[in-house]
Amino acid sequence: MYPKFDRPGWDEYFMNIAYVVATRGNCIRRQVAAVIAKDNRIISTGYNGTPRGVENCCDGGCPRCASDLPSGVGLEECICAHGEENAILQAANYGVSLRGSVLYSTMSPCITCTRLIIAAGIKKVVYDKEYHLSQATESLFKEAGVVCEKLVHD
């Protein structure tokens, strides 16, 4: 008889990878990341930080993040892109369709990322930690027919 292995389920597996991706984030406020998978294969990843070619947030590239503004204030001044945005844009840069895929995010998406997720054709979102704008995103996902659920840890 073969020994039993304690293997994570797919959701836990991809979320663990998202947390590793988050370590690349250069935003000084939060390290959030997303992994997009289709047919249980990773097709794109993204982490939060300044756009390609712009000075990293952690090096002073985003004045809003370097300020003492409280969380949720002055977001229109932040130049950092979210992990979900960057994962979607990374796929677009390489011509990879996201239709029917699953997005795993270390944090529930904001309303802007929610709109992008829906427009990209992603069918499901699995997140770990709750973001404070989640009720608006929840109703938008529901209306668009996108499943959005908090990860249940095994």
C-alpha positions as a Markdown table, in Angstrom:
| # | Residue | x | y | z |
|---|---|---|---|---|
| 1 | Met | 0.0 | 0.0 | 0.0 |
| 2 | Tyr | 1.2 | 3.5 | -0.8 |
| 3 | Pro | 1.5 | 6.1 | 1.9 |
| 4 | Lys | -1.1 | 8.8 | 2.1 |
| 5 | Phe | 0.1 | 12.3 | 1.0 |
| 6 | Asp | -1.3 | 15.5 | 2.5 |
| 7 | Arg | -1.8 | 17.3 | -0.8 |
| 8 | Pro | -3.5 | 20.7 | -0.9 |
| 9 | Gly | -6.7 | 21.1 | -3.0 |
| 10 | Trp | -6.4 | 23.2 | -6.1 |
| 11 | Asp | -7.7 | 26.4 | -4.5 |
| 12 | Glu | -5.3 | 26.1 | -1.6 |
| 13 | Tyr | -2.5 | 25.3 | -4.0 |
| 14 | Phe | -3.0 | 28.3 | -6.3 |
| 15 | Met | -3.5 | 30.6 | -3.2 |
| 16 | Asn | -0.2 | 29.5 | -1.8 |
| 17 | Ile | 1.4 | 30.4 | -5.1 |
| 18 | Ala | -0.3 | 33.8 | -5.0 |
| 19 | Tyr | 1.2 | 34.5 | -1.6 |
| 20 | Val | 4.7 | 33.7 | -3.1 |
| 21 | Val | 3.9 | 36.1 | -6.0 |
| 22 | Ala | 2.9 | 38.8 | -3.5 |
| 23 | Thr | 6.5 | 38.8 | -2.2 |
| 24 | Arg | 7.5 | 40.5 | -5.5 |
| 25 | Gly | 5.1 | 43.4 | -4.9 |
| 26 | Asn | 6.8 | 46.8 | -4.6 |
| 27 | Cys | 3.9 | 48.7 | -3.1 |
| 28 | Ile | 4.9 | 50.0 | 0.4 |
| 29 | Arg | 1.2 | 49.9 | 1.6 |
| 30 | Arg | 0.2 | 46.3 | 0.7 |
| 31 | Gln | 1.6 | 43.2 | -0.9 |
| 32 | Val | -1.3 | 41.6 | -2.8 |
| 33 | Ala | -1.1 | 39.2 | -5.7 |
| 34 | Ala | -3.2 | 37.2 | -8.1 |
| 35 | Val | -2.8 | 34.0 | -10.0 |
| 36 | Ile | -5.0 | 33.2 | -12.9 |
| 37 | Ala | -5.5 | 29.5 | -13.8 |
| 38 | Lys | -7.4 | 27.6 | -16.4 |
| 39 | Asp | -7.8 | 23.8 | -16.4 |
| 40 | Asn | -5.7 | 23.8 | -13.3 |
| 41 | Arg | -2.7 | 25.4 | -15.1 |
| 42 | Ile | -1.3 | 28.8 | -14.3 |
| 43 | Ile | -1.7 | 31.2 | -17.2 |
| 44 | Ser | -0.8 | 34.5 | -15.6 |
| 45 | Thr | 0.3 | 36.1 | -12.4 |
| 46 | Gly | 0.5 | 39.7 | -11.1 |
| 47 | Tyr | 1.4 | 41.6 | -8.0 |
| 48 | Asn | 0.7 | 45.2 | -6.9 |
| 49 | Gly | 3.1 | 48.0 | -7.6 |
| 50 | Thr | 3.9 | 50.8 | -10.0 |
| 51 | Pro | 3.6 | 50.3 | -13.8 |
| 52 | Arg | 6.5 | 48.8 | -15.8 |
| 53 | Gly | 9.2 | 51.5 | -16.4 |
| 54 | Val | 8.1 | 53.7 | -13.5 |
| 55 | Glu | 10.1 | 54.0 | -10.3 |
| 56 | Asn | 9.1 | 51.3 | -7.8 |
| 57 | Cys | 6.7 | 52.4 | -5.1 |
| 58 | Cys | 9.2 | 51.1 | -2.5 |
| 59 | Asp | 11.8 | 53.4 | -4.0 |
| 60 | Gly | 9.6 | 56.5 | -3.8 |
| 61 | Gly | 7.7 | 56.1 | -7.1 |
| 62 | Cys | 4.2 | 56.6 | -5.7 |
| 63 | Pro | 3.8 | 59.8 | -3.7 |
| 64 | Arg | 0.4 | 58.7 | -2.4 |
| 65 | Cys | 1.8 | 55.5 | -0.9 |
| 66 | Ala | 4.7 | 57.4 | 0.7 |
| 67 | Ser | 2.2 | 59.8 | 2.3 |
| 68 | Asp | 0.6 | 59.5 | 5.7 |
| 69 | Leu | -2.9 | 59.3 | 4.2 |
| 70 | Pro | -5.1 | 56.7 | 5.8 |
| 71 | Ser | -6.2 | 53.6 | 4.0 |
| 72 | Gly | -8.9 | 54.2 | 1.4 |
| 73 | Val | -8.1 | 58.0 | 1.1 |
| 74 | Gly | -6.6 | 59.6 | -1.9 |
| 75 | Leu | -6.8 | 56.4 | -4.0 |
| 76 | Glu | -7.2 | 58.5 | -7.2 |
| 77 | Glu | -3.6 | 59.7 | -6.6 |
| 78 | Cys | -2.1 | 56.3 | -6.3 |
| 79 | Ile | -0.1 | 55.1 | -9.3 |
| 80 | Cys | 0.2 | 51.5 | -8.2 |
| 81 | Ala | -1.6 | 48.8 | -10.1 |
| 82 | His | -3.3 | 46.0 | -8.2 |
| 83 | Gly | -2.3 | 42.4 | -8.5 |
| 84 | Glu | -5.5 | 41.4 | -10.3 |
| 85 | Glu | -4.9 | 44.3 | -12.8 |
| 86 | Asn | -1.4 | 43.2 | -13.4 |
| 87 | Ala | -2.3 | 39.5 | -13.9 |
| 88 | Ile | -4.9 | 40.5 | -16.5 |
| 89 | Leu | -2.6 | 42.9 | -18.2 |
| 90 | Gln | 0.2 | 40.3 | -18.2 |
| 91 | Ala | -2.0 | 37.9 | -20.1 |
| 92 | Ala | -3.1 | 40.6 | -22.5 |
| 93 | Asn | 0.6 | 41.5 | -23.2 |
| 94 | Tyr | 1.1 | 37.9 | -24.3 |
| 95 | Gly | -2.2 | 37.4 | -26.1 |
| 96 | Val | -3.5 | 34.9 | -23.6 |
| 97 | Ser | -7.3 | 34.6 | -23.3 |
| 98 | Leu | -8.7 | 34.6 | -19.8 |
| 99 | Arg | -12.2 | 33.5 | -20.8 |
| 100 | Gly | -13.4 | 30.8 | -18.5 |
| 101 | Ser | -10.5 | 31.0 | -16.1 |
| 102 | Val | -10.3 | 31.3 | -12.3 |
| 103 | Leu | -8.5 | 34.2 | -10.5 |
| 104 | Tyr | -7.0 | 33.5 | -7.1 |
| 105 | Ser | -6.2 | 36.7 | -5.1 |
| 106 | Thr | -4.7 | 37.1 | -1.7 |
| 107 | Met | -7.3 | 39.8 | -1.1 |
| 108 | Ser | -10.9 | 40.3 | -2.4 |
| 109 | Pro | -10.9 | 42.6 | -5.4 |
| 110 | Cys | -11.8 | 46.3 | -5.4 |
| 111 | Ile | -14.5 | 47.6 | -7.6 |
| 112 | Thr | -12.0 | 48.6 | -10.4 |
| 113 | Cys | -10.5 | 45.1 | -10.5 |
| 114 | Thr | -14.0 | 43.6 | -10.4 |
| 115 | Arg | -14.9 | 45.4 | -13.6 |
| 116 | Leu | -11.7 | 44.2 | -15.2 |
| 117 | Ile | -12.3 | 40.6 | -14.1 |
| 118 | Ile | -15.8 | 40.6 | -15.5 |
| 119 | Ala | -14.7 | 42.2 | -18.8 |
| 120 | Ala | -11.8 | 39.7 | -19.2 |
| 121 | Gly | -14.3 | 36.8 | -19.1 |
| 122 | Ile | -13.0 | 35.3 | -15.8 |
| 123 | Lys | -15.7 | 33.0 | -14.5 |
| 124 | Lys | -14.6 | 32.6 | -10.8 |
| 125 | Val | -12.7 | 34.5 | -8.2 |
| 126 | Val | -11.3 | 32.9 | -5.0 |
| 127 | Tyr | -9.8 | 35.2 | -2.4 |
| 128 | Asp | -8.3 | 34.8 | 1.0 |
| 129 | Lys | -8.5 | 38.1 | 2.9 |
| 130 | Glu | -11.4 | 40.5 | 2.8 |
| 131 | Tyr | -11.1 | 44.1 | 1.4 |
| 132 | His | -13.4 | 46.7 | 2.8 |
| 133 | Leu | -15.2 | 47.4 | -0.5 |
| 134 | Ser | -16.3 | 43.8 | -1.0 |
| 135 | Gln | -20.1 | 44.4 | -0.8 |
| 136 | Ala | -20.1 | 46.5 | -3.9 |
| 137 | Thr | -18.0 | 44.0 | -5.7 |
| 138 | Glu | -20.1 | 41.1 | -4.5 |
| 139 | Ser | -23.3 | 42.5 | -6.1 |
| 140 | Leu | -21.5 | 43.3 | -9.4 |
| 141 | Phe | -20.1 | 39.8 | -9.6 |
| 142 | Lys | -23.5 | 38.3 | -8.9 |
| 143 | Glu | -25.2 | 40.4 | -11.6 |
| 144 | Ala | -22.5 | 39.4 | -14.1 |
| 145 | Gly | -22.7 | 35.7 | -13.2 |
| 146 | Val | -19.1 | 35.5 | -11.8 |
| 147 | Val | -18.7 | 33.3 | -8.8 |
| 148 | Cys | -16.8 | 35.0 | -6.0 |
| 149 | Glu | -15.9 | 33.1 | -2.9 |
| 150 | Lys | -13.6 | 33.3 | 0.1 |
| 151 | Leu | -11.1 | 30.5 | 0.3 |
| 152 | Val | -12.0 | 27.7 | 2.8 |
| 153 | His | -8.8 | 26.5 | 4.3 |
| 154 | Asp | -8.5 | 22.8 | 4.5 |
